Short mmCIF file of C-alpha atoms in Angstrom, two decimals:
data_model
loop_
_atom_site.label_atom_id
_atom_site.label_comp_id
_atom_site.label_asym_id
_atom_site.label_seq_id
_atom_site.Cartn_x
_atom_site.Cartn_y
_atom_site.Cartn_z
CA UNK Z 23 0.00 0.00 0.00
CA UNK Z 24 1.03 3.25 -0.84
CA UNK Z 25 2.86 5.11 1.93
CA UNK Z 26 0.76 8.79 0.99
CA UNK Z 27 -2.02 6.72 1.31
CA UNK Z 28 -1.76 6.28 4.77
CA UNK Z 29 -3.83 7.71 7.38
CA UNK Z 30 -2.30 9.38 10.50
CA UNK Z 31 -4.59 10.01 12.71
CA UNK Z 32 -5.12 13.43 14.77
CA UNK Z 33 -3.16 13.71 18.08
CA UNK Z 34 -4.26 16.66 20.14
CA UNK Z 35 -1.89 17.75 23.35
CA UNK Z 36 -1.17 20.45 25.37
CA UNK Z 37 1.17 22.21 26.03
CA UNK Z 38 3.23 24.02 28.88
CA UNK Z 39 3.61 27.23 27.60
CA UNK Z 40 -0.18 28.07 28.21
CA UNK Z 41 0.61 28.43 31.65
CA UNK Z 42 3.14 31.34 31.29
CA UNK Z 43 0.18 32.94 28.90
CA UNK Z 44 -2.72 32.73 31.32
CA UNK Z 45 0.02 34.22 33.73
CA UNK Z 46 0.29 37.46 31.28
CA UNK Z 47 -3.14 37.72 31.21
CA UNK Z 48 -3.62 37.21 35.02
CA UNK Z 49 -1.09 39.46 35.30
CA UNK Z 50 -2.47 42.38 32.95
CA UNK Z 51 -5.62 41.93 34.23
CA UNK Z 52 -4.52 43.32 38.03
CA UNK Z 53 -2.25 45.87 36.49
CA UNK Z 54 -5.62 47.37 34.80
CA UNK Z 55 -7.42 46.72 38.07
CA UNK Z 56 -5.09 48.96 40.41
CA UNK Z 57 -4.84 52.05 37.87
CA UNK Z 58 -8.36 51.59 37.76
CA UNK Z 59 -9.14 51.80 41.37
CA UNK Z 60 -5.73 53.84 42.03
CA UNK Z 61 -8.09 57.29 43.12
CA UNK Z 62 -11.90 55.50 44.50
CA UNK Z 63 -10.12 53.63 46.85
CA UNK Z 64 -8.58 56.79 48.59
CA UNK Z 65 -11.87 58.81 48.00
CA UNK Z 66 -10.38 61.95 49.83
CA UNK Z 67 -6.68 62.23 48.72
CA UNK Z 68 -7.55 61.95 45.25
CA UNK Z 69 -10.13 64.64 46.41
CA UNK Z 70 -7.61 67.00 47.20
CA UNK Z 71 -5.05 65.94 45.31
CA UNK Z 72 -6.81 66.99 42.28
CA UNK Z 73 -8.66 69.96 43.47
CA UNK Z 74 -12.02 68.61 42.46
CA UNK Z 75 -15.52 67.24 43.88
CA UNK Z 76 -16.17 64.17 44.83
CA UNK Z 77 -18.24 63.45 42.03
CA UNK Z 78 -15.27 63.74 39.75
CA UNK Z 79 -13.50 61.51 41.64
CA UNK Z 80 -15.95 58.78 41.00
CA UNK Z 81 -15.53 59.73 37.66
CA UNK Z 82 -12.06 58.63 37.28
CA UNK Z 83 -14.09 55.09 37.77
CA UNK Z 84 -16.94 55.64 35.75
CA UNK Z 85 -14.58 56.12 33.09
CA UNK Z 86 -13.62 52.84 32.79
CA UNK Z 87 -17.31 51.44 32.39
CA UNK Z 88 -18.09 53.77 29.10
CA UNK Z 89 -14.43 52.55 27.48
CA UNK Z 90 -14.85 48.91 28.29
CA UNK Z 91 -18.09 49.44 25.75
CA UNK Z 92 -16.52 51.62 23.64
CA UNK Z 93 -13.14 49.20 22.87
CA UNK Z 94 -14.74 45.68 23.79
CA UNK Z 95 -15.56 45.04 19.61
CA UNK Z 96 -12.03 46.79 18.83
CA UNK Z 97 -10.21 43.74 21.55
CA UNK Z 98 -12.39 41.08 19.96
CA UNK Z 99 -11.45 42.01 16.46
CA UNK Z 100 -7.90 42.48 17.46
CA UNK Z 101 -7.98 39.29 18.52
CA UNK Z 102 -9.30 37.25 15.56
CA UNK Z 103 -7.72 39.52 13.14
CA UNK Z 104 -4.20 40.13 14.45
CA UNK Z 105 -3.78 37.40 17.04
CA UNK Z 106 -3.76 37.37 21.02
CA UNK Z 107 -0.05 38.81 21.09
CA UNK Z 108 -0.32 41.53 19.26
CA UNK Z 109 -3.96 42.22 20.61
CA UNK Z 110 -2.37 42.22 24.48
CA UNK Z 111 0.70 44.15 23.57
CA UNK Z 112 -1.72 46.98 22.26
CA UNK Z 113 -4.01 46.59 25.37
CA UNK Z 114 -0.80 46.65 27.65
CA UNK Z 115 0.86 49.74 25.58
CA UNK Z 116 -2.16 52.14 25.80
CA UNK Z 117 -2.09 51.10 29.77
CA UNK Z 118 1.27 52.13 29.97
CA UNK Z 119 0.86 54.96 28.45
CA UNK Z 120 -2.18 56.07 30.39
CA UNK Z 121 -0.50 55.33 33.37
CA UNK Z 122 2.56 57.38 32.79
CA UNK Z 123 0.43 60.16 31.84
CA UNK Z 124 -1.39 60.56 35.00
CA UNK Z 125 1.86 60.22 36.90
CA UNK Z 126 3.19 63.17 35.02
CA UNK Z 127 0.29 65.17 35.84
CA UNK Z 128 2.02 65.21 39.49
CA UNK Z 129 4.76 67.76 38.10
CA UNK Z 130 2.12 70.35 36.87
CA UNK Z 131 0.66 72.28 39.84
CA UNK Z 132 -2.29 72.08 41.18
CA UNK Z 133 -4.46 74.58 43.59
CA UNK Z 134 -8.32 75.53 44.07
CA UNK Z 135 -7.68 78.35 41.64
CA UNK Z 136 -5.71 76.63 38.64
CA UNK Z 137 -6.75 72.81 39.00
CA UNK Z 138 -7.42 72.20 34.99
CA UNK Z 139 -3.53 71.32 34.16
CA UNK Z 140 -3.70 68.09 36.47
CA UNK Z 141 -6.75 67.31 36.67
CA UNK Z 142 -7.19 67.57 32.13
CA UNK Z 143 -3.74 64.85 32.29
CA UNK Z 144 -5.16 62.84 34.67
CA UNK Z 145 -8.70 62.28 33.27
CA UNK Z 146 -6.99 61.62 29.81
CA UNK Z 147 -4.57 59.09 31.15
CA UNK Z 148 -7.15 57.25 32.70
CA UNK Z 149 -9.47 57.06 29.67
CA UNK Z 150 -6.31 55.71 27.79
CA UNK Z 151 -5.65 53.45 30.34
CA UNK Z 152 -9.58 52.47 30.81
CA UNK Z 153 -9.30 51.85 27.17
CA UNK Z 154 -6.75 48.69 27.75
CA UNK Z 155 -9.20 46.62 29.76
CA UNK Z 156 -11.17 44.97 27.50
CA UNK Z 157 -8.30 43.23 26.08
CA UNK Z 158 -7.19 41.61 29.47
CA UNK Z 159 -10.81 40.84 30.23
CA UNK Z 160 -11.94 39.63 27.15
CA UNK Z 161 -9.36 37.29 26.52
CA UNK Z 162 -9.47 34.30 29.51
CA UNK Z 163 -12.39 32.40 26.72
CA UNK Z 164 -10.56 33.09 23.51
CA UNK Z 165 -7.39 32.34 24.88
CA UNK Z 166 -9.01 28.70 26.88
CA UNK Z 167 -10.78 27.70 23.55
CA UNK Z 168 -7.04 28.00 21.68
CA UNK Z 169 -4.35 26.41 24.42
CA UNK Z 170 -6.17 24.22 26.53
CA UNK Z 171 -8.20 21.07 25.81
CA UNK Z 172 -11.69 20.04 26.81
CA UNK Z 173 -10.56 19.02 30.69
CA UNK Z 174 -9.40 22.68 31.35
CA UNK Z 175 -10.98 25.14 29.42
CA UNK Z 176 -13.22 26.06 32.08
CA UNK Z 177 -10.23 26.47 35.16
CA UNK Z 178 -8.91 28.15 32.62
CA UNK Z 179 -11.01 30.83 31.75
CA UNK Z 180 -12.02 31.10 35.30
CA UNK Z 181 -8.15 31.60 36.51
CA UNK Z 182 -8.07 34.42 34.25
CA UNK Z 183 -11.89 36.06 34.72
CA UNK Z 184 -11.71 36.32 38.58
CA UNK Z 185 -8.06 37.52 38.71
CA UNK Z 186 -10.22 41.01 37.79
CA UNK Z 187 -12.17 40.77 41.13
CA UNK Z 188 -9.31 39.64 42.95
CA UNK Z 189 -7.37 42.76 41.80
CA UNK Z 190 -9.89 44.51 43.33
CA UNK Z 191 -9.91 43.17 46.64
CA UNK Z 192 -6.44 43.75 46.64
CA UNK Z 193 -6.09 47.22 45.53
CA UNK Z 194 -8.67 47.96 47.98
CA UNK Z 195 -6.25 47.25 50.74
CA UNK Z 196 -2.61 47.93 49.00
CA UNK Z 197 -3.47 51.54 47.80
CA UNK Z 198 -5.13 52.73 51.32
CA UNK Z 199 -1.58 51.33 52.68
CA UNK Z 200 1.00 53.39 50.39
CA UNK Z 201 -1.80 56.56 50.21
CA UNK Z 202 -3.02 57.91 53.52
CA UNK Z 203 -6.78 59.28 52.44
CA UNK Z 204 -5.63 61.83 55.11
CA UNK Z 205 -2.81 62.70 53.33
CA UNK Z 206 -3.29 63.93 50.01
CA UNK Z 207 0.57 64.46 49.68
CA UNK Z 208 0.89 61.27 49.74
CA UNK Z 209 -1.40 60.38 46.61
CA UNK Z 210 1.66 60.28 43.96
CA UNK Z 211 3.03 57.22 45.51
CA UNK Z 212 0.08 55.34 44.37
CA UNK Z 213 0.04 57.09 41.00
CA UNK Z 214 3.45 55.98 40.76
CA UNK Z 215 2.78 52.53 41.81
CA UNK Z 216 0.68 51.51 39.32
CA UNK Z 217 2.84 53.15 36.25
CA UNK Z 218 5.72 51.07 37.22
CA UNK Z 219 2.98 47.89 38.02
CA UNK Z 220 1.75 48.26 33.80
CA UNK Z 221 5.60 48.63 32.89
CA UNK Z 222 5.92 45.35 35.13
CA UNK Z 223 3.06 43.75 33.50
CA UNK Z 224 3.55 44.33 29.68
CA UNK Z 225 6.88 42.34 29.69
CA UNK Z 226 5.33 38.59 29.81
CA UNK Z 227 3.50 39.36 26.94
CA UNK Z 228 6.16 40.25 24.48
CA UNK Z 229 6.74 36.28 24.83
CA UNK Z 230 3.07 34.70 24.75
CA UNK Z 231 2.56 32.94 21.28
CA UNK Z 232 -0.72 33.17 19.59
CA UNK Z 233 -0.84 29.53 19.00
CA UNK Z 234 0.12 26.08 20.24
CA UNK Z 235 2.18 23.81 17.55
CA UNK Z 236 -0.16 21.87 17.12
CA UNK Z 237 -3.92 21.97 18.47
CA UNK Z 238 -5.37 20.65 22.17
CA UNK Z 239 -8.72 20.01 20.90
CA UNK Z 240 -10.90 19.06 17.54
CA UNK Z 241 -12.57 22.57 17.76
CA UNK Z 242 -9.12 24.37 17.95
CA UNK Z 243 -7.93 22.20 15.18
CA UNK Z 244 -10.77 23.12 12.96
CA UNK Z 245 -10.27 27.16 13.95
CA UNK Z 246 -6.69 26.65 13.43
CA UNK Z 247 -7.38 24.86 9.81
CA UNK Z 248 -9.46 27.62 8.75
CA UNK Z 249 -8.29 28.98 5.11
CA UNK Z 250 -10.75 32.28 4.49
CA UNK Z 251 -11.27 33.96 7.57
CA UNK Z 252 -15.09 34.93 8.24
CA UNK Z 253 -15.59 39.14 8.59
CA UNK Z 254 -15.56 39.95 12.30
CA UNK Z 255 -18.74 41.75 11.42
CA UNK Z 256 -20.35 39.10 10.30
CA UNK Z 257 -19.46 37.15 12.98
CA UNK Z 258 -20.84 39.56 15.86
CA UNK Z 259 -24.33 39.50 13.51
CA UNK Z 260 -24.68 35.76 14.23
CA UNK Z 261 -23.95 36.31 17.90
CA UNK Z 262 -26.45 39.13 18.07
CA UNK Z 263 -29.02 37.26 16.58
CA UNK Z 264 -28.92 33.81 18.24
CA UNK Z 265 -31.55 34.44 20.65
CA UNK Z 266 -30.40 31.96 23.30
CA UNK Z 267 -27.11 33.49 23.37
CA UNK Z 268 -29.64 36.88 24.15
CA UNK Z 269 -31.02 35.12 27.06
CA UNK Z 270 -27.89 34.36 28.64
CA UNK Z 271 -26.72 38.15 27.75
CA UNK Z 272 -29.59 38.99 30.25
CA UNK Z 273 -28.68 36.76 32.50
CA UNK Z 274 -24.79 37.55 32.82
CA UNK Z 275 -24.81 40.78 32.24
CA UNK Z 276 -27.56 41.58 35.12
CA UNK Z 277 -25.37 39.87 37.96
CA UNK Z 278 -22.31 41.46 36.42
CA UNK Z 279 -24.31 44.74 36.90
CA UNK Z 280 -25.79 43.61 40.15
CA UNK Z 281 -22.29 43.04 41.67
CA UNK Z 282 -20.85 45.74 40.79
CA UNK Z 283 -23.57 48.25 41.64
CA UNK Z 284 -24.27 46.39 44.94
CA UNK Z 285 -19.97 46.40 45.76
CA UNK Z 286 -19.73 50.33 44.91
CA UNK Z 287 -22.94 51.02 46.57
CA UNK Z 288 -22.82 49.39 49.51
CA UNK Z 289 -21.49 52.23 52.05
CA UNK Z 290 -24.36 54.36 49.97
CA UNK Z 291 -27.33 51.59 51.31
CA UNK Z 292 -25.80 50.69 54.45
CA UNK Z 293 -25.07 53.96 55.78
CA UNK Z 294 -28.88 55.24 56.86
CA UNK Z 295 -29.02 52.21 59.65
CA UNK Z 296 -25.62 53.38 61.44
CA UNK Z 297 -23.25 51.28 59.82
CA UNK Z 298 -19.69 52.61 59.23
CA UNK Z 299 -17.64 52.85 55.81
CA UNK Z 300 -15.32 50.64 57.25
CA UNK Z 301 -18.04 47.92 57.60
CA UNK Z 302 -19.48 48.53 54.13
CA UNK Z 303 -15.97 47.24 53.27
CA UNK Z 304 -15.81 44.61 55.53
CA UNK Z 305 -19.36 43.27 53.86
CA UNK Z 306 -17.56 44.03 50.07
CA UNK Z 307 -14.86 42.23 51.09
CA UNK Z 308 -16.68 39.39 51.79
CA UNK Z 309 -18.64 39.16 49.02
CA UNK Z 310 -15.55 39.11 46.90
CA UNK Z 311 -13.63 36.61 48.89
CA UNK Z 312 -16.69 33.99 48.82
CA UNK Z 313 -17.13 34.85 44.88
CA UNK Z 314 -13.65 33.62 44.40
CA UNK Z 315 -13.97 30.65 46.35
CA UNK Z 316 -17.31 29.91 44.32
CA UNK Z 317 -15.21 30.61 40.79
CA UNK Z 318 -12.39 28.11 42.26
CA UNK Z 319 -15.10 25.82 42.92
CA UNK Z 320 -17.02 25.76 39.76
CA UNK Z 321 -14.51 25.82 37.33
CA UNK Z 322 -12.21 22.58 37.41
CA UNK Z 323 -16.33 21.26 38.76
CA UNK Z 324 -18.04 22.09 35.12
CA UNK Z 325 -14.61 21.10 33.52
CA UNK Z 326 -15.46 17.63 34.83
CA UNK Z 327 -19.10 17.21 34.22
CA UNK Z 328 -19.51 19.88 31.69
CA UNK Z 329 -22.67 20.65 32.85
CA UNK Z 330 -22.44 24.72 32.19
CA UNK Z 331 -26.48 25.09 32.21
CA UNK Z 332 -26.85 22.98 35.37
CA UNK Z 333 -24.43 24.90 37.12
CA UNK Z 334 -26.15 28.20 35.76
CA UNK Z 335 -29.72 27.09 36.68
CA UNK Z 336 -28.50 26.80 40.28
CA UNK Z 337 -26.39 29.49 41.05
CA UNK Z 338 -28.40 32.04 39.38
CA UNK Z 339 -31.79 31.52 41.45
CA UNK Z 340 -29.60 31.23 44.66
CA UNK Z 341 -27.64 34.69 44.08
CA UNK Z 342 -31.20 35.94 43.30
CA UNK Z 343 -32.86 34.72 46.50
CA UNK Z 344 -29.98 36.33 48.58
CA UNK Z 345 -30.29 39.86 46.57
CA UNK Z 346 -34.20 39.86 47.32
CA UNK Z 347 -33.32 38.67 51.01
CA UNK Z 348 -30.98 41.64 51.44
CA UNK Z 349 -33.60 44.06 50.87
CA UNK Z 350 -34.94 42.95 54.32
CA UNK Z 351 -31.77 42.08 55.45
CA UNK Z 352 -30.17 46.11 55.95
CA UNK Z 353 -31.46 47.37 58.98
CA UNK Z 354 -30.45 48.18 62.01
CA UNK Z 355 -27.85 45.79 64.19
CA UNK Z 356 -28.42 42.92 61.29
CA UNK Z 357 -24.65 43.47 60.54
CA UNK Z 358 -24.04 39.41 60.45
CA UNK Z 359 -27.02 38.95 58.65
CA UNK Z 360 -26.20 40.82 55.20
CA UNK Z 361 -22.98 39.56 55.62
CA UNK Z 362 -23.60 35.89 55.27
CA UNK Z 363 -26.45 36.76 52.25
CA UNK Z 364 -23.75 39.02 50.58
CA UNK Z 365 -21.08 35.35 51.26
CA UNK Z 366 -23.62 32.67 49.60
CA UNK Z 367 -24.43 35.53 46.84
CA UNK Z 368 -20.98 36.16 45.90
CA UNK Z 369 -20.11 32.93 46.09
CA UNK Z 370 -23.42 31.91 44.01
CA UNK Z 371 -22.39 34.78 41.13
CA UNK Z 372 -18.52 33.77 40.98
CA UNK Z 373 -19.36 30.57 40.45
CA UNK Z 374 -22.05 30.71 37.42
CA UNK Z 375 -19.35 33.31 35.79
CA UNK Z 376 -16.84 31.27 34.35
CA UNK Z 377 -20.17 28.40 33.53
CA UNK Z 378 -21.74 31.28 31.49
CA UNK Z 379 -18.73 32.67 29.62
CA UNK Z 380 -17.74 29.14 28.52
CA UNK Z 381 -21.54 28.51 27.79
CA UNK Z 382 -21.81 31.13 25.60
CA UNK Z 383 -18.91 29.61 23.50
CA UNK Z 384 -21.05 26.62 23.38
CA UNK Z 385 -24.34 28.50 22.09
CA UNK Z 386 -22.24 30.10 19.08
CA UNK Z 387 -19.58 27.78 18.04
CA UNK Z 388 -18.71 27.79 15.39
CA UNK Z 389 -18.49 31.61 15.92
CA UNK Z 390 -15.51 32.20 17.40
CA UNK Z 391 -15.32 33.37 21.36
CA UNK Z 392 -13.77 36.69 20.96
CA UNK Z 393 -17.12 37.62 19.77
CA UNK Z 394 -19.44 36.58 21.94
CA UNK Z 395 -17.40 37.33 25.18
CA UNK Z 396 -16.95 40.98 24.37
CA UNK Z 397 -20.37 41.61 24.03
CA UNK Z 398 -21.09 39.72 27.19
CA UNK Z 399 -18.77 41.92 29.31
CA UNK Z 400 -19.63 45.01 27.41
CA UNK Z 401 -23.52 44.28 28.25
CA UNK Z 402 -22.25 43.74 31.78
CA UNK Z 403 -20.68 46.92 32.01
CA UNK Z 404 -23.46 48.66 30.07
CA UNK Z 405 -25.70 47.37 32.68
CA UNK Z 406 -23.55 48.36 36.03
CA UNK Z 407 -24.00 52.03 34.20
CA UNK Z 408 -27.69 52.27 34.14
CA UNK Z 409 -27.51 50.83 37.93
CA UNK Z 410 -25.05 53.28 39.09
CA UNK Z 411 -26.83 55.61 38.11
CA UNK Z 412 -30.53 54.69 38.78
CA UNK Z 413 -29.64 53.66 42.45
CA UNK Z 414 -27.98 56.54 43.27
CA UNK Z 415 -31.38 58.65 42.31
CA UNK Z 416 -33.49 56.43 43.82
CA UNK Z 417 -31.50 56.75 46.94
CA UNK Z 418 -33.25 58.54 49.82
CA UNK Z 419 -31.58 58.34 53.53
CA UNK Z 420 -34.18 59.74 55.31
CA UNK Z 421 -37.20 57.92 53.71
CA UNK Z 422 -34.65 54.58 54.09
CA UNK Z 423 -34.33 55.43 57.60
CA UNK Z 424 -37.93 56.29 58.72
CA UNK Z 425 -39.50 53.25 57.03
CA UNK Z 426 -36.60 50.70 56.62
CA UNK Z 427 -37.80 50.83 53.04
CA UNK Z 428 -34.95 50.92 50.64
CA UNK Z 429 -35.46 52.02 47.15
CA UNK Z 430 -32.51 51.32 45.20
CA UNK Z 431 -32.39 47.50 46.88
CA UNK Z 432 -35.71 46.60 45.76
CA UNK Z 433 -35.05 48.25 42.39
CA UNK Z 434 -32.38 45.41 42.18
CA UNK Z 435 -34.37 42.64 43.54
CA UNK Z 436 -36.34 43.33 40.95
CA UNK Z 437 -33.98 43.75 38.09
CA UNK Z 438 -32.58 40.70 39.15
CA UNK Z 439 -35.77 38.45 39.39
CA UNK Z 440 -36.91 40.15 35.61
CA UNK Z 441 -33.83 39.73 33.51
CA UNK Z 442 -31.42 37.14 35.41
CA UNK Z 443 -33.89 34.07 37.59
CA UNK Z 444 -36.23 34.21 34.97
CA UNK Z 445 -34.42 34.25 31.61
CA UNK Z 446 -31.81 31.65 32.86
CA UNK Z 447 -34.68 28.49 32.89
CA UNK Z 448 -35.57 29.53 29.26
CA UNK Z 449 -31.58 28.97 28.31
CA UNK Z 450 -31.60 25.30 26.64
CA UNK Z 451 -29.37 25.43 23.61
CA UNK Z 452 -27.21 21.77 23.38
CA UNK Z 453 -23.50 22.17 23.46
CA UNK Z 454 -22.70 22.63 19.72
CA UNK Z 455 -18.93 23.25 20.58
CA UNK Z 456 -18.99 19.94 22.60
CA UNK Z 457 -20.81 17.92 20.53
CA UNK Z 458 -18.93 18.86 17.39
CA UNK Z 459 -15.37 17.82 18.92
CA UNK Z 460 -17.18 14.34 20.35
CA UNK Z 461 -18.30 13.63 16.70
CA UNK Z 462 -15.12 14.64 15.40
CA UNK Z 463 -13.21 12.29 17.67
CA UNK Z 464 -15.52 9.28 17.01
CA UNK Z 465 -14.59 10.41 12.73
CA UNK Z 466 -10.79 9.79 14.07
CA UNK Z 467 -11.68 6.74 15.68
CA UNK Z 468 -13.62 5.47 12.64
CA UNK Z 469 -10.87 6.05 10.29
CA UNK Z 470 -8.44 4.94 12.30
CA UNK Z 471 -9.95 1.88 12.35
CA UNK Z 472 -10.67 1.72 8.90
CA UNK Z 473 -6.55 2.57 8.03
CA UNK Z 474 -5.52 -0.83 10.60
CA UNK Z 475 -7.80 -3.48 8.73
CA UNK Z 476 -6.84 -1.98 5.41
CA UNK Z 477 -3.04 -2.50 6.13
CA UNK Z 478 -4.19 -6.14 7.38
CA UNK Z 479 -5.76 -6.95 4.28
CA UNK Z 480 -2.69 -6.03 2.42
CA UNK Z 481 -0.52 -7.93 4.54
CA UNK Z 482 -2.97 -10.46 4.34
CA UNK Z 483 -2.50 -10.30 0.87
CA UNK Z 484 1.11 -10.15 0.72
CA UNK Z 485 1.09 -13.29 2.40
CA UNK Z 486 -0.83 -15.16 -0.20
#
């Protein structure tokens, strides 16, 4: 038998060197978090610092909502058109340069009179630098679907989704430590900080490869076999219109809103009933904590069974019962009581994240992941906008604290029951991603097969 004849059947592995690239992206992603938080975690300093409100202040957070919309289709098209390096050395360039640019602000003088020079370099650096995120955030999915095979996608995109959130319980404590919010001469050392902490952070991904070798899995093998590329446009137009990927949109992006409303909020709802900043951030902190022990959790747990919807049908309604609890929960001396909902929430949320991202692949394969994710985590963002905003309006302390009514909680109780517990049971699409790569192994198999008894036969043959 002819030699060119022969088949040679697929052999998928992995291979080390995904490690050291979900370590750039873990990486990036907490460089972006700490210039992010850099001035809302010292409120006051920044305050001064600056020479402006408060309000501007929060700003310099807000920011970073608006640009994750505005450059989450630029990441995913970066990253189907001109691969995962050079999409995270862009992402990790504009950070840098952000970040530098808001540390220079420092050497143009500042007073109540003529604030505008500092205050004009250090909005702009931080709308460059808000601009980077969606390229660290976006990528945990992409990156999972291209390195890793079927057994650790999930821990994988998990690893690098809730390295965001754990940034943020980090910076939370680390910037308070080298900026005194009583000492707004003091607020440079932060700013400083986190320049050198994006200078740190761009140099692992001058050496992460776009691609394995050779491919972990059939569905990375057909993506990596792939002769005419399909338009990223048209692409995002089959995402937007596959209407179960819409009704996990709903889903996600409400608890992504939900958390992050409910996290920046909290002093806001809690402080009417006599409860301190510092235990608003004791009751943050533990939502954030449990969230990451539910992510740890779930991930290598779905990896296993692959049960993404199962795992979504049950953390969803139990982050939902705890959000409509804690609108009876905050009141007065009930301190251990919101604590433990805001621990099973978090914990509840964190762990349908990575199940959701990873099911969304599933819903749209063949359509590649850095389409659907960005529009997940854009919606998300999109979403904690409208909240910020619409709780802080319908906040009212003195109403809160005459009736124990709270009108910004039960505006999220029922946001929550509306467009997340609801909309998740209607979610039934099969797993086209998982299916297709079980029916492409059993192909393999089959022709495997086939290729042995024909070389038997000829031996056979041979013989005779």
């Amino acid at each position: 038998m002819d030699s060119a004849e022969e088949h040679h059947p697929v052999v998928y592995r992995t291979y080390k060197a995904r490690y050291f690239g979900l370590f750039a992206i873990v990486l990036l992603n907490i460089a972006t978090t700490f210039v992010w938080l850099t001035y809302s975690s010292v409120p006051e300093a920044a305050a001064a610092y600056l020479n402006c409100s408060s309000f501007l202040v929060s700003v310099t957070s807000i920011l970073y909502f608006f640009a994750f919309i505005v450059m989450a289709p630029v990441s995913g098209w970066m990253f189907e058109k001109r691969g995962i390096k050079k999409a995270l050395l862009f992402g990790a360039g504009i950070q840098v340069l952000g970040a530098w640019l808001r540390y220079f602000g420092h050497f143009v003088e500042s007073t109540p009179e003529n604030r505008t020079g500092r205050l004009v370099l250090t909005l702009l650096g931080q709308v460059i630098a808000a601009g980077a995120q969606p390229f660290f955030m976006n990528l945990p999915p992409k990156f999972a679907a291209v390195w890793f095979s079927e057994s650790g996608r999930t821990t994988a995109t998990m690893i690098g989704t809730v390295s965001n959130a754990s940034a943020a319980a980090l910076a939370q404590l680390i910037i308070p430590i080298i900026t005194d919010d009583s000492k707004p001469e003091t607020m440079p050392n932060s700013v400083l900080f986190t320049a050198v902490l994006s200078i740190v952070a761009i140099i692992p991904a001058f050496f992460v490869a776009d691609r394995p070798p050779t491919p972990p899995s059939p569905s990375a093998a057909e993506a990596l076999q792939q002769t005419v590329e399909e338009p990223f446009y048209i692409s995002l137009r089959k995402v937007g219109t596959n209407k179960q990927f819409l009704l996990l949109l709903l889903v996600f992006g409400s608890l992504v809103g939900i958390f992050n409303s409910v996290t920046s909020l909290l002093a806001t709802f809690t402080g009417p009933y006599g409860y301190s900043s510092n235990q608003a951030g004791y009751l943050g902190a533990g939502m954030v904590l449990a969230g990451l022990v539910g992510a740890a959790v779930s991930g290598p747990l779905v990896d296993k069974t692959k049960q993404y919807k199962s795992v979504c049908k049950t953390a969803v309604p139990v982050a939902s019962a705890c959000v409509i609890g804690f609108v009876f929960a905050v009141r007065r001396d009930f301190f251990a009581g919101m604590l433990a909902l805001l621990i099973i929430s978090g914990f509840a949320a964190f762990a349908a994240l990575p199940a959701a991202l990873e099911l969304a692949v599933e819903i749209t394969y063949p359509v590649t992941p850095a389409s659907s994710t960005p529009i997940l985590w854009a919606f998300g963002q999109l979403v904690a906008i409208i909240m910020l905003f619409t709780l802080q309006a319908l906040q009212d302390d003195e109403l809160s604290a005459r009736t124990g009514l709270n009108p910004p909680l039960i505006f999220n109780a029922a946001w929550c029951v509306v467009f997340a517990l609801i909309p998740v049971y209607f979610v039934n699409s099969p797993y086209k991603r998982l299916e297709a790569e079980a029916e492409s192994r059993r192909r393999d198999e089959v022709e495997e097969m086939a290729s042995v008894g024909s070389k038997v036969q000829c031996n056979e043959k041979e013989e005779v």
